[in-house]
Coordinates of C-alpha atoms and ligand atoms in Angstrom, one line a residue:
X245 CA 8.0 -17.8 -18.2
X246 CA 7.3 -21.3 -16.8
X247 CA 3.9 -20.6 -16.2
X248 CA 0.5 -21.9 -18.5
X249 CA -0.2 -19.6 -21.1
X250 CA -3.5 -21.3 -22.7
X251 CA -7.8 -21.0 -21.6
X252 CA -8.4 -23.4 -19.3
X253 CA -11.5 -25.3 -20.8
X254 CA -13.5 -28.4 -20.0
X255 CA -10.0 -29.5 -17.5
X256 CA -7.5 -29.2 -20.5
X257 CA -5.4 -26.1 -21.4
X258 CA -6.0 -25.3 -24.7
X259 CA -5.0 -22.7 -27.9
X260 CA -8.0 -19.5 -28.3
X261 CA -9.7 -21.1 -31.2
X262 CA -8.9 -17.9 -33.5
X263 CA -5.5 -18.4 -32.4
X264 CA -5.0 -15.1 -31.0
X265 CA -2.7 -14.0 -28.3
X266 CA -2.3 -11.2 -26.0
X267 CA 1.1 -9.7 -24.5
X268 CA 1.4 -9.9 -20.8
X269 CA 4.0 -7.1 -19.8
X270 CA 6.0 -6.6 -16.5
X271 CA 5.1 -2.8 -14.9
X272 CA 8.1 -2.9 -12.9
X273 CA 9.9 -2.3 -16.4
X274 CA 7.7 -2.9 -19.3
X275 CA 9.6 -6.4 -20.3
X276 CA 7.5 -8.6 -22.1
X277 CA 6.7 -12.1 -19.5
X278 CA 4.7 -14.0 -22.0
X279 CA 2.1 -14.3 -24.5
X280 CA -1.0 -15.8 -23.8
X281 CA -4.4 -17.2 -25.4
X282 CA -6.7 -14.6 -25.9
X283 CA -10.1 -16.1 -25.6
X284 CA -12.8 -14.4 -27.9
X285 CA -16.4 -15.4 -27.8
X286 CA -16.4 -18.6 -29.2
X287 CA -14.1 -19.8 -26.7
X288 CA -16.3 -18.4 -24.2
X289 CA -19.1 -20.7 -26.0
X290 CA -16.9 -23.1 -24.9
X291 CA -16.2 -23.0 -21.6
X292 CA -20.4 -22.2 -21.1
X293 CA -20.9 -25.4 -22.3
X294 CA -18.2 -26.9 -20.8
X295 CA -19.4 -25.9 -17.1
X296 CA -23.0 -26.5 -18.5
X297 CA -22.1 -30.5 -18.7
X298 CA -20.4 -30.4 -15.7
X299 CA -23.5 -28.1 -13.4
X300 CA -25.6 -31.4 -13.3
X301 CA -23.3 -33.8 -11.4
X302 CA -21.5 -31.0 -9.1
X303 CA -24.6 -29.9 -8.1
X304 CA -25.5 -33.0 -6.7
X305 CA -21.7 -34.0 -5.4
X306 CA -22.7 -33.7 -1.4
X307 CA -22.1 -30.4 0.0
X308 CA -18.9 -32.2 2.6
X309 CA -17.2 -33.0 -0.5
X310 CA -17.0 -29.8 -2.6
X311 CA -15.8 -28.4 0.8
X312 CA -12.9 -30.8 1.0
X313 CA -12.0 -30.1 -2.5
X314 CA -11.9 -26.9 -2.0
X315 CA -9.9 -27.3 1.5
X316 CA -7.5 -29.3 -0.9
X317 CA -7.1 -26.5 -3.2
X318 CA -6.0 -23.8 -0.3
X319 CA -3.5 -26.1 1.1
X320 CA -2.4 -26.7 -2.5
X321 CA -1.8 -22.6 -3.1
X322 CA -0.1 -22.6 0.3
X323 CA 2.6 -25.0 -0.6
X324 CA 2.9 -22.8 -3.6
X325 CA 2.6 -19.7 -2.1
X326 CA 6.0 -18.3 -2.6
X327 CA 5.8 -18.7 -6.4
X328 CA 2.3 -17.5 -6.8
X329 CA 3.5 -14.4 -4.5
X330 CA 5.8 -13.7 -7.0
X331 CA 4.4 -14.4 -9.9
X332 CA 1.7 -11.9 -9.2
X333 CA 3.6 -9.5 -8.1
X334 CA 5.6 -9.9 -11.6
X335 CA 2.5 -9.8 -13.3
X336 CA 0.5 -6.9 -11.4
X337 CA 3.5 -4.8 -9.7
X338 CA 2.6 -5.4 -6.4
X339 CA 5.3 -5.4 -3.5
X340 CA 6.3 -8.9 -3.0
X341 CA 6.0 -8.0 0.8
X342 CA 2.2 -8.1 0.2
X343 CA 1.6 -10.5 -2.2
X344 CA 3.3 -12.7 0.1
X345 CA 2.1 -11.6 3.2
X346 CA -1.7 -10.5 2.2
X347 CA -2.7 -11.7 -1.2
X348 CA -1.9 -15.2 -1.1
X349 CA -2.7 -15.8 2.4
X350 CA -6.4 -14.3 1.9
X351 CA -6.5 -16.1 -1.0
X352 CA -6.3 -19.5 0.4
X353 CA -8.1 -18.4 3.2
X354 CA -11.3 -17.5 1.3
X355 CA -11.3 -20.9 -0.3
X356 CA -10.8 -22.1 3.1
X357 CA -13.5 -20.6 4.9
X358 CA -16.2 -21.8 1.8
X359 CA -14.5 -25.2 1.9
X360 CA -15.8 -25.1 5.5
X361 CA -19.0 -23.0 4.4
X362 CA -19.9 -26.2 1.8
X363 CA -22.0 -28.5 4.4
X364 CA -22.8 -26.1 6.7
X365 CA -25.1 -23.7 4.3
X366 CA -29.0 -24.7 4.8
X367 CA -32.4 -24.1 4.0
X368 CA -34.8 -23.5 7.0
X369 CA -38.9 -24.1 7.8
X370 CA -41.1 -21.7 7.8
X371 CA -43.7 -21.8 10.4
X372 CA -46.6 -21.3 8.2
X373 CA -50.6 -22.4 9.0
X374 CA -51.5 -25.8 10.3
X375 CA -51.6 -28.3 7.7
X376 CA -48.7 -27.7 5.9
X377 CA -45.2 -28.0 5.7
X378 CA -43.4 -25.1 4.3
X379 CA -39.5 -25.7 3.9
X380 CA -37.0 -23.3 1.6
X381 CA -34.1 -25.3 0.4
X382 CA -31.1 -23.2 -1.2
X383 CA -30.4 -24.0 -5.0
X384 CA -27.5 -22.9 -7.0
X385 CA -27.9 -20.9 -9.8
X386 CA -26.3 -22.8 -12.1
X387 CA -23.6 -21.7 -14.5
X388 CA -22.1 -18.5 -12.6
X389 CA -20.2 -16.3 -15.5
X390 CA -17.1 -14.1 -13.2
X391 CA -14.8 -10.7 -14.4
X392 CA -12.4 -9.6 -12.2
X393 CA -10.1 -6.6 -12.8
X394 CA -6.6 -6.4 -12.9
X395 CA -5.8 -5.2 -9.3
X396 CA -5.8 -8.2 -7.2
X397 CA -6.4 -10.9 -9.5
X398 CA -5.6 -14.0 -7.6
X399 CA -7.6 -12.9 -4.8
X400 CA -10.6 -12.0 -6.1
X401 CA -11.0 -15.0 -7.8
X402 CA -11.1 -16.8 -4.5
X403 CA -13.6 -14.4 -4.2
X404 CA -16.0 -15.6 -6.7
X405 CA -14.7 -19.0 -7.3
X406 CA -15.1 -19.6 -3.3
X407 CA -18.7 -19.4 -3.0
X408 CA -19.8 -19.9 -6.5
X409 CA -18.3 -24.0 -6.2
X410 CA -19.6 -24.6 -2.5
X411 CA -22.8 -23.1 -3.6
X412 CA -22.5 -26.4 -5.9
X413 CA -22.4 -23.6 -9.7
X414 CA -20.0 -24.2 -12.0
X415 CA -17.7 -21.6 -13.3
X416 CA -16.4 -19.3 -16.0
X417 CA -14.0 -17.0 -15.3
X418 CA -12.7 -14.2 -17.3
X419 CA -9.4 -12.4 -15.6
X420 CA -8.3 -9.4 -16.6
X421 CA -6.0 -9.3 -19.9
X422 CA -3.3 -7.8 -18.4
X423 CA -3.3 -9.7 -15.4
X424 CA -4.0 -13.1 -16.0
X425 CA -1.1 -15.3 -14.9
X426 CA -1.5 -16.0 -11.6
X427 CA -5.7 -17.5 -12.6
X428 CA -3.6 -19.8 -15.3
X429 CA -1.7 -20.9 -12.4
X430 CA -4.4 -21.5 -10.0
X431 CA -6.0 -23.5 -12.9
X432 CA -3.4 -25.9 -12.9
X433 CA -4.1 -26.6 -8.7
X434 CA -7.2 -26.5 -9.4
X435 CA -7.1 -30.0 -11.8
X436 CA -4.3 -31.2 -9.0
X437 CA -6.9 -31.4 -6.7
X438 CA -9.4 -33.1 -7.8
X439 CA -11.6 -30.3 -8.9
X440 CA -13.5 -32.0 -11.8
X441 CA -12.9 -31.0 -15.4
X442 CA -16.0 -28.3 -16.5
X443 CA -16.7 -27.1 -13.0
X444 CA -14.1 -24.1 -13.5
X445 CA -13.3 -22.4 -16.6
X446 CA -10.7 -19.9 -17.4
X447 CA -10.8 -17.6 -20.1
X448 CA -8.4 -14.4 -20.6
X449 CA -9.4 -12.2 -22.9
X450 CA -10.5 -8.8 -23.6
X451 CA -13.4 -6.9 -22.3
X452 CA -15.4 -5.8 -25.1
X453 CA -14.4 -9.1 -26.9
X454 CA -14.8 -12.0 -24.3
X455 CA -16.2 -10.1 -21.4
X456 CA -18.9 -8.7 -23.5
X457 CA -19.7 -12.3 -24.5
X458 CA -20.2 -13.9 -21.7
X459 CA -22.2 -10.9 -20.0
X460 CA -24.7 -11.6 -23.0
X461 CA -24.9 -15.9 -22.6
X462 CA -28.1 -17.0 -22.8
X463 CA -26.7 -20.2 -21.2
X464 CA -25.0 -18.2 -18.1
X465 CA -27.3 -17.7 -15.4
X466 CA -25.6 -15.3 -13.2
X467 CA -22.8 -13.1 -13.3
X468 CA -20.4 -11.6 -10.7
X469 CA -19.0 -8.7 -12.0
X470 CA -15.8 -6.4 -10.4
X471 CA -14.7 -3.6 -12.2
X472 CA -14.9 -0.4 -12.9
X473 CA -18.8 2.1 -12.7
X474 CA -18.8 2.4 -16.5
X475 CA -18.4 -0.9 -17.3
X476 CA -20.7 -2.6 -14.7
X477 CA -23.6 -0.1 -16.4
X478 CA -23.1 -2.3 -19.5
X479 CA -22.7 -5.5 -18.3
X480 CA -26.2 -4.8 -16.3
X481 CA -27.3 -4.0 -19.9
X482 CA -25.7 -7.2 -22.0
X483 CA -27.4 -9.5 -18.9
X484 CA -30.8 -8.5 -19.8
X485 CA -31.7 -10.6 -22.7
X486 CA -32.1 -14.0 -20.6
X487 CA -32.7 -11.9 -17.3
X488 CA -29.6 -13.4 -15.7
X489 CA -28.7 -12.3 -12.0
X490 CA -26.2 -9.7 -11.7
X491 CA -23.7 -8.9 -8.7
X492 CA -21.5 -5.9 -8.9
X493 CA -18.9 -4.7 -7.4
X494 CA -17.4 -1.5 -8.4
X495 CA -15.6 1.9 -7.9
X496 CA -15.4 3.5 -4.9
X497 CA -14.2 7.1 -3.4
X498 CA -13.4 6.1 0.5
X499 CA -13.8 9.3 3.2
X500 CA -11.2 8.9 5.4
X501 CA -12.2 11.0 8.2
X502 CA -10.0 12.3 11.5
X503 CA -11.5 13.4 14.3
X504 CA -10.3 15.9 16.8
X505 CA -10.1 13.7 19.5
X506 CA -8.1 11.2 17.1
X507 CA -4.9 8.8 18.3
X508 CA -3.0 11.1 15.7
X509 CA 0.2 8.8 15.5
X510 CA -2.2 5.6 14.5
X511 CA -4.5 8.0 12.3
X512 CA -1.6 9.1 10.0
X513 CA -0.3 5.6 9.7
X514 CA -3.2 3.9 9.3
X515 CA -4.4 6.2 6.1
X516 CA -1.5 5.7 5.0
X517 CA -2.1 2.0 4.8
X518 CA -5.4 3.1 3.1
X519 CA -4.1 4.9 0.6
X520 CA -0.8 3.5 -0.9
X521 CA -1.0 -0.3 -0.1
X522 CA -1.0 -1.8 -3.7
X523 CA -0.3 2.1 -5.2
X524 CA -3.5 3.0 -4.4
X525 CA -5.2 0.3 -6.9
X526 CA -8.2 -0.6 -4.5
X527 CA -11.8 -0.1 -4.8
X528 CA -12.0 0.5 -0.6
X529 CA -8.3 3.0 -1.0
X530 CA -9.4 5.6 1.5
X531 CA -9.0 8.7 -1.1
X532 CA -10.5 11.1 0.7
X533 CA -8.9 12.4 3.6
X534 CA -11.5 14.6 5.5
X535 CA -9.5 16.5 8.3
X536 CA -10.8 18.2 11.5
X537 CA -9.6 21.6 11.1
X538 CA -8.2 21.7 14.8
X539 CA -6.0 18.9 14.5
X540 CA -5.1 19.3 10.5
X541 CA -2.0 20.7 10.1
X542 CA -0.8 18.2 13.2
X543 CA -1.8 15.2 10.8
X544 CA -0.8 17.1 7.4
X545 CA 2.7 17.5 8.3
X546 CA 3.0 13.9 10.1
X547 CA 1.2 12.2 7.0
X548 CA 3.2 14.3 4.1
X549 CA 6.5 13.2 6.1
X550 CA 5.1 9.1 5.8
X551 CA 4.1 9.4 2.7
X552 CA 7.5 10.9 1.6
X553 CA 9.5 7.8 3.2
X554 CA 7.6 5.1 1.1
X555 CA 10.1 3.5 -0.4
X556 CA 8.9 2.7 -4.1
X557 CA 10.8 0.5 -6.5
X558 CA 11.5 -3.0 -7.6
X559 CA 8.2 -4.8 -6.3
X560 CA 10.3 -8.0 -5.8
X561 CA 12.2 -5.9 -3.5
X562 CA 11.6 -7.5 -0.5
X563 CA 12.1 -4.0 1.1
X564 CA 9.8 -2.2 -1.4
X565 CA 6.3 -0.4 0.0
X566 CA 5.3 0.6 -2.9
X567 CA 5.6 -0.7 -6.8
X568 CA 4.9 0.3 -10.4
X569 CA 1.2 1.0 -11.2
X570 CA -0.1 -2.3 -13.0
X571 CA -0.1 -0.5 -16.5
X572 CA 1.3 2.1 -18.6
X573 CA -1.8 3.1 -19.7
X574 CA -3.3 3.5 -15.8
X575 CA -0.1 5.3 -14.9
X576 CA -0.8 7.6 -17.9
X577 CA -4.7 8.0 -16.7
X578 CA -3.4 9.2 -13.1
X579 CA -1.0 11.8 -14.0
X580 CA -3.5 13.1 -15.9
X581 CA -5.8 13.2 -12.9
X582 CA -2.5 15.6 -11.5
X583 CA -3.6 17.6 -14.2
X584 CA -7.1 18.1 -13.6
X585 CA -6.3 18.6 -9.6
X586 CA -3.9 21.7 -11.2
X587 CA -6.8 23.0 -13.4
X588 CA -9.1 22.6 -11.1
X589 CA -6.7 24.7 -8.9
X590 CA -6.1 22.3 -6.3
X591 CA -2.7 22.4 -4.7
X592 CA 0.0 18.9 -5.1
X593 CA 1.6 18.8 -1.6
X594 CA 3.4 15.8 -2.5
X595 CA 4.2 13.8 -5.5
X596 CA 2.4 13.8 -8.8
X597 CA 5.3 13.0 -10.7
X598 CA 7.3 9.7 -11.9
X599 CA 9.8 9.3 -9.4
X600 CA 13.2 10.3 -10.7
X601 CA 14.6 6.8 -10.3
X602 CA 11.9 4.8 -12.0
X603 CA 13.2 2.4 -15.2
X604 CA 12.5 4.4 -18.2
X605 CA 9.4 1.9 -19.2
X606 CA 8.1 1.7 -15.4
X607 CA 5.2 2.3 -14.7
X608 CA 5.2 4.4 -11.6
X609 CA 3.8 7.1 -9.6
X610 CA 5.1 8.7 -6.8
X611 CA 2.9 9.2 -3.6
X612 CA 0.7 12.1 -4.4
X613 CA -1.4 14.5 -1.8
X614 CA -3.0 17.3 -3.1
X615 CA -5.1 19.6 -0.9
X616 CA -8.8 19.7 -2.7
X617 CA -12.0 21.1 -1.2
X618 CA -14.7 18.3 -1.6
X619 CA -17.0 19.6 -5.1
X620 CA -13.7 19.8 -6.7
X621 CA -13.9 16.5 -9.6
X622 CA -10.6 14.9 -7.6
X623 CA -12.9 14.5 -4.7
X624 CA -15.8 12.7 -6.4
X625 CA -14.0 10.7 -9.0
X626 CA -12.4 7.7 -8.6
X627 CA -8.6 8.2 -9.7
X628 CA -7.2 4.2 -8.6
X629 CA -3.8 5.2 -7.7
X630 CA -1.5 6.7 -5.0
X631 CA -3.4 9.9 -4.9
X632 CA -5.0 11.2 -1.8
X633 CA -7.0 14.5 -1.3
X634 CA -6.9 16.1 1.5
X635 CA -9.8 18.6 3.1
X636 CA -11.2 19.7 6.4
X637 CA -14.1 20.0 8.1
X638 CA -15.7 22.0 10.9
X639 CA -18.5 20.1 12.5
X640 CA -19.6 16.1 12.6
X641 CA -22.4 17.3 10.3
X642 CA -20.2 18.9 8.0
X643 CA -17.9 15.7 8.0
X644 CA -21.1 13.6 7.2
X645 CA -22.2 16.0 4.1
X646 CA -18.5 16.1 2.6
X647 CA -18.3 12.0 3.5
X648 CA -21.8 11.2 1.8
X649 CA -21.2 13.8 -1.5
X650 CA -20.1 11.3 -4.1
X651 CA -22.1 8.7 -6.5
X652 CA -19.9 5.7 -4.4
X653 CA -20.6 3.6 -1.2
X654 CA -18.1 1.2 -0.9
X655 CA -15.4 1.7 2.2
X656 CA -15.4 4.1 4.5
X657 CA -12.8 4.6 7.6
X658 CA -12.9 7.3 11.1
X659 CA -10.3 7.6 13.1
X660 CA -12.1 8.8 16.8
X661 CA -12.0 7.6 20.7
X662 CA -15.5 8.6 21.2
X663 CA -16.9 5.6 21.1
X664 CA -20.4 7.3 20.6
X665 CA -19.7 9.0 17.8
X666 CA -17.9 5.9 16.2
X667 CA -21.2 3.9 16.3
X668 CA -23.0 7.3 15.1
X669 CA -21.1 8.2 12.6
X670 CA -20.7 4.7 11.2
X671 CA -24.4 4.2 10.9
X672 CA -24.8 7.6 8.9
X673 CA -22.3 6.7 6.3
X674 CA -23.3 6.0 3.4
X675 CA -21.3 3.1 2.9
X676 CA -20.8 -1.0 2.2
X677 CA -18.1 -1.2 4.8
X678 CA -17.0 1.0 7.3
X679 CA -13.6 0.8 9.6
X680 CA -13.3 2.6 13.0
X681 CA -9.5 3.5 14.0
X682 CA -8.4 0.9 11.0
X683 CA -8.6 1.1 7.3
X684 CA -8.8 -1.8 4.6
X685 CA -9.8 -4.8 6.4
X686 CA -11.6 -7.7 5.1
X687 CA -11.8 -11.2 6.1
X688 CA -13.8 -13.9 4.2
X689 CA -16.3 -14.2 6.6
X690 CA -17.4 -10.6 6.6
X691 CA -19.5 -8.7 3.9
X692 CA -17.6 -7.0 1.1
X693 CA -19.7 -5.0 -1.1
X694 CA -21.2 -1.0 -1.4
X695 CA -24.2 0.8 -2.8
X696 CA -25.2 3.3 -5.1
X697 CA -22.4 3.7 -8.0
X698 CA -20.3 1.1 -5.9
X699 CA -22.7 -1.7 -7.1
X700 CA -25.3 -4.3 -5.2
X701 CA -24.6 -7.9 -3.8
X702 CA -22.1 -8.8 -1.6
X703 CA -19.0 -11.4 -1.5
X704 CA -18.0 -13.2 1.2
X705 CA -19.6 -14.6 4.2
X706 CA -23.5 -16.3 4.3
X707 CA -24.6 -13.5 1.8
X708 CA -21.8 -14.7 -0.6
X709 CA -24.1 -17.8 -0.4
X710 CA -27.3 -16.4 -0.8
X711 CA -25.4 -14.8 -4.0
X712 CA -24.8 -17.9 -5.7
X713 CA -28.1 -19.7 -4.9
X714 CA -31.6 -19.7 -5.4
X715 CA -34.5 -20.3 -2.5
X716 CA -37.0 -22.4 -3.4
X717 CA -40.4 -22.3 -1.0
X718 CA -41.7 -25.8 -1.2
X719 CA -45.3 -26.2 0.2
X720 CA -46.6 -30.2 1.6
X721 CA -50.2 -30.5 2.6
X722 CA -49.8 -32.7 5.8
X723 CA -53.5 -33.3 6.8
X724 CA -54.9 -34.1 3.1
X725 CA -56.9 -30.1 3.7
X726 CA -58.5 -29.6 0.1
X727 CA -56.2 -27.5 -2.4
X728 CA -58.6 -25.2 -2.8
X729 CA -61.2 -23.2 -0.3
X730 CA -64.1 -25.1 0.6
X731 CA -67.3 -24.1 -1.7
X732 CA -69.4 -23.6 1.3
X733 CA -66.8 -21.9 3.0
X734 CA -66.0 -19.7 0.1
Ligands
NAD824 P1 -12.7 -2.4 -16.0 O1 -14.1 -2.1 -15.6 O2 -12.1 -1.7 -17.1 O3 -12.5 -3.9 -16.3 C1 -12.8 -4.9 -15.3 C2 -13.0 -6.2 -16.0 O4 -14.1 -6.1 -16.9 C3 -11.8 -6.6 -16.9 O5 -11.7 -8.0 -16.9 C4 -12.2 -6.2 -18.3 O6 -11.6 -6.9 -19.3 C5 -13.7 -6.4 -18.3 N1 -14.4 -5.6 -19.2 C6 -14.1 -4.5 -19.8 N2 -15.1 -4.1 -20.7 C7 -16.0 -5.0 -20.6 C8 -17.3 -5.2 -21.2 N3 -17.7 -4.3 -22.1 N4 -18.1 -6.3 -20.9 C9 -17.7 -7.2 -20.0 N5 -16.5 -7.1 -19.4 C10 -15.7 -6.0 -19.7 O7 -12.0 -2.1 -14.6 P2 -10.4 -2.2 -14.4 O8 -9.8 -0.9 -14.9 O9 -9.9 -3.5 -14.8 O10 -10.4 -2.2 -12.8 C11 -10.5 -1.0 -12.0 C12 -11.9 -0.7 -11.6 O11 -12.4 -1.9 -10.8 C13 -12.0 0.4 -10.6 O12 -13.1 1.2 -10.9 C14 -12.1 -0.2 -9.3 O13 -12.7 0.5 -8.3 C15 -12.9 -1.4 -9.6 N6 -12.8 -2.4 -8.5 C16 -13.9 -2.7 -7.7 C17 -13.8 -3.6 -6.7 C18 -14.9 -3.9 -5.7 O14 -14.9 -4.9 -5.1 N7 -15.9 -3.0 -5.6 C19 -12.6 -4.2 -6.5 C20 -11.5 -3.9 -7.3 C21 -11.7 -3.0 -8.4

């Protein structure tokens, strides 16, 4: 493939100093696309110093200029746009119909919206006591250290990259190793538009290797971390030794609940959406379907019949809803999860096999429902594919137990036209985001982020900002009062 294949260090592509390399497969049928770099943590040692040099001078560049270089750089993946659509969809399995029409567009619109962010972030004055002056500027951090998983990799390093570079850090990136062709790419934009050499960095490599590494740098002063529960555990670990700040967002287990007084028609499609867009590989996948029990076979029948029709294949299929899961190993990990559903004596209303017509090395799954009563582990673990569990409930209180009974707080949908209980309900979820009568939605300016095993901080938006700055409270005595309390009035 035509594509760079090195780290991306200090503005130059460049060999992994060990001179290691790492096999990038296709899901669709297990064909080898390339090999590239693998960075270990020397190479990380690297790129930290690298962005190091570099923090200084973009940290001062004024605020209207990192904006326009980053306003640059989402025109620049826009006139690219169909070969970064595909190229990710090669790399990660993902319909081209989406890549093209959600993951590249979002993609340049993040960098968009904190190209425009850039010079319009401030500090503010407090109004403290007479005599002083007491103004908070906003700082950044410094070096910010990024992993991203392998499930939208282009996007969510807009995600981080976005606000971390108007915020004035610099950056090191590490993408997923199976996943990391479409960052490469984006690297090479990134040095056509002007984007000075040092201020991003991008190192592939493993996670207990390179990710490991630069969660530990005493020289990275904040990391952004997206991935899986386990894993952000140890990363809060490895980030304690120089205290570094720490920004996670992780698993989640969506409740997609349907109301009895639900559009039924828009319900079924829409959790459909939530479900199977990018086979099911989304933190915010609603997962959960939590079903009324008066209106439940209505939807069950509807939504098995949808679900059914997906037409799964060749992700560069124009036609194609739904792809190859992004590795062999995942697909292996969620047909497992049929078994456990089995075990646990759940029943598979749909799916749970590799469709019939899948290439031999594919890595697919077919749609999969299976009927679970929340308790049940398929209901409180997160599985990351096209499996859906569906339950009921009898009462709003009951829907709220069954929504709130996992470890996550990430997304969380209802489909209802009481517009009472919509604002109710959403308020008593325990959740980062919550979608009335849609599923899935994001939009850069909006906050993206959960609680609880889904992680802390946010992305996107002003609190993206705060993210990758620090306040600083400066204090200026305006009427020469003493520094310290009068003796006599002591
Ligand atoms: P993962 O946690 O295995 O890996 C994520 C990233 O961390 C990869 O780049 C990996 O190389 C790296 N990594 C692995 N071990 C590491 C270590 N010891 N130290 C530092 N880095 C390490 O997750 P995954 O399987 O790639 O992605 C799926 C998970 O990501 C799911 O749990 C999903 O819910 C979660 N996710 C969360 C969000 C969100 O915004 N909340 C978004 C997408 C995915």
């Amino acid at each position: 493939m035509n594509t760079p294949n090195q780290l991306f260090i200090d503005g130059e592509f460049v060999d992994a100093l060990a001179g290691g390399t790492v096999a990038v497969h296709d899901p669709h049928d297990g064909s080898k696309l390339t090999d590239i770099a693998e960075g270990r943590g020397e190479d990380i040692d690297r790129a930290v110093a690298a962005a190091r040099k570099a923090a200084t001078d973009w940290a001062a560049t004024p605020a209207a200029d990192r904006g326009r270089l980053l306003l640059r750089l989402a025109d620049a993946i826009e006139a690219s746009g169909d070969e970064l659509a595909l190229l990710e969809t090669r790399d990660t399995g993902h319909p081209i119909r989406d890549t093209t029409r959600l993951d590249v567009p979002r993609t340049a619109a993040t960098f968009r919206y904190f190209g425009g962010i850039a010079d319009k972030y401030q500090g503010s004055v407090v109004p403290v006591e007479r005599g002083f002056l007491n103004y908070v500027q906003r700082k950044p951090v410094g070096v910010a250290g990024s992993i991203v998983p392998w499930n939208f990799p282009l996007m969510f390093t807009s995600w981080k990259l976005g606000p971390a570079l108007a915020a004035g850090n610099t950056a090191v990136m590490k993408p997923s190793e199976l996943t990391p062709l479409s960052t490469l790419r984006l690297a090479e934009l990134i040095a056509e538009v002007g984007i000075p050499p040092g201020v991003v960095n991008i190192v592939p490599g493993y996670g207990d290797t390179a990710g490991q590494h630069l969660a530990e740098h005493p020289d990275v002063d904040k990391i952004s971390f997206t991935g899986s529960t386990q894993v952000g555990r140890g990363v809060v670990h490895a980030s304690a030794g120089n205290l570094k700040r720490v920004q996670l967002e992780l698993g989640g287990k969506g409740a997609n609940i349907v109301f009895a007084d639900a559009d039924i028609d828009q319900a079924v499609q829409g959790s459909a959406f939530a479900i199977f867009h990018n086979q099911g590989q989304a933190c915010i996948a609603g997962s959960r379907l939590l079903l009324h029990e008066s209106i439940a076979d209505e939807f069950r029948e509807k939504f098995l019949a949808l679900a059914a029709s997906i037409r799964v294949g060749d992700p560069k299929d124009p036609g194609t809803e739904m792809g190859p899961l992004t590795s062999s190993l995942h697909q292996q990990r969620v047909l497992e999860w049929v078994d456990t559903a089995r075990t646990e004596g759940c029943q598979i209303l749909l799916g749970g096999t590799v469709p019939d017509e899948a290439p031999a090395a594919g890595c697919y799954v077919a749609p999969t429902v299976v009927a679970a009563a929340t308790g049940t582990r398929v209901t409180l673990e997160e599985v990351f594919g096209p499996f859906v569990t569906v339950g009921t409930f009898t009462t709003d209180d009951d829907a709220l137990t069954q929504a709130n009974a996992t470890q996550y707080g990430l997304g969380a949908g209802l489909w209802t036209t009481d517009l009472a209980r919509a604002h109710r309900f959403s308020d008593q979820l325990r959740a980062g985001m919550v979608w009335v009568n849609s599923y899935k939605r994001v939009n850069p300016g909006s906050p993206f982020g959960g609680v609880g095993g889904s992680g802390y901080g946010r992305e996107m938006g002003f609190e993206a900002m705060h993210e990758y700055t620090e306040a600083q409270s400066i204090w200026i005595n305006t009427e020469r009062l003493p520094p310290w309390y009068p003796r006599d009035q002591a």
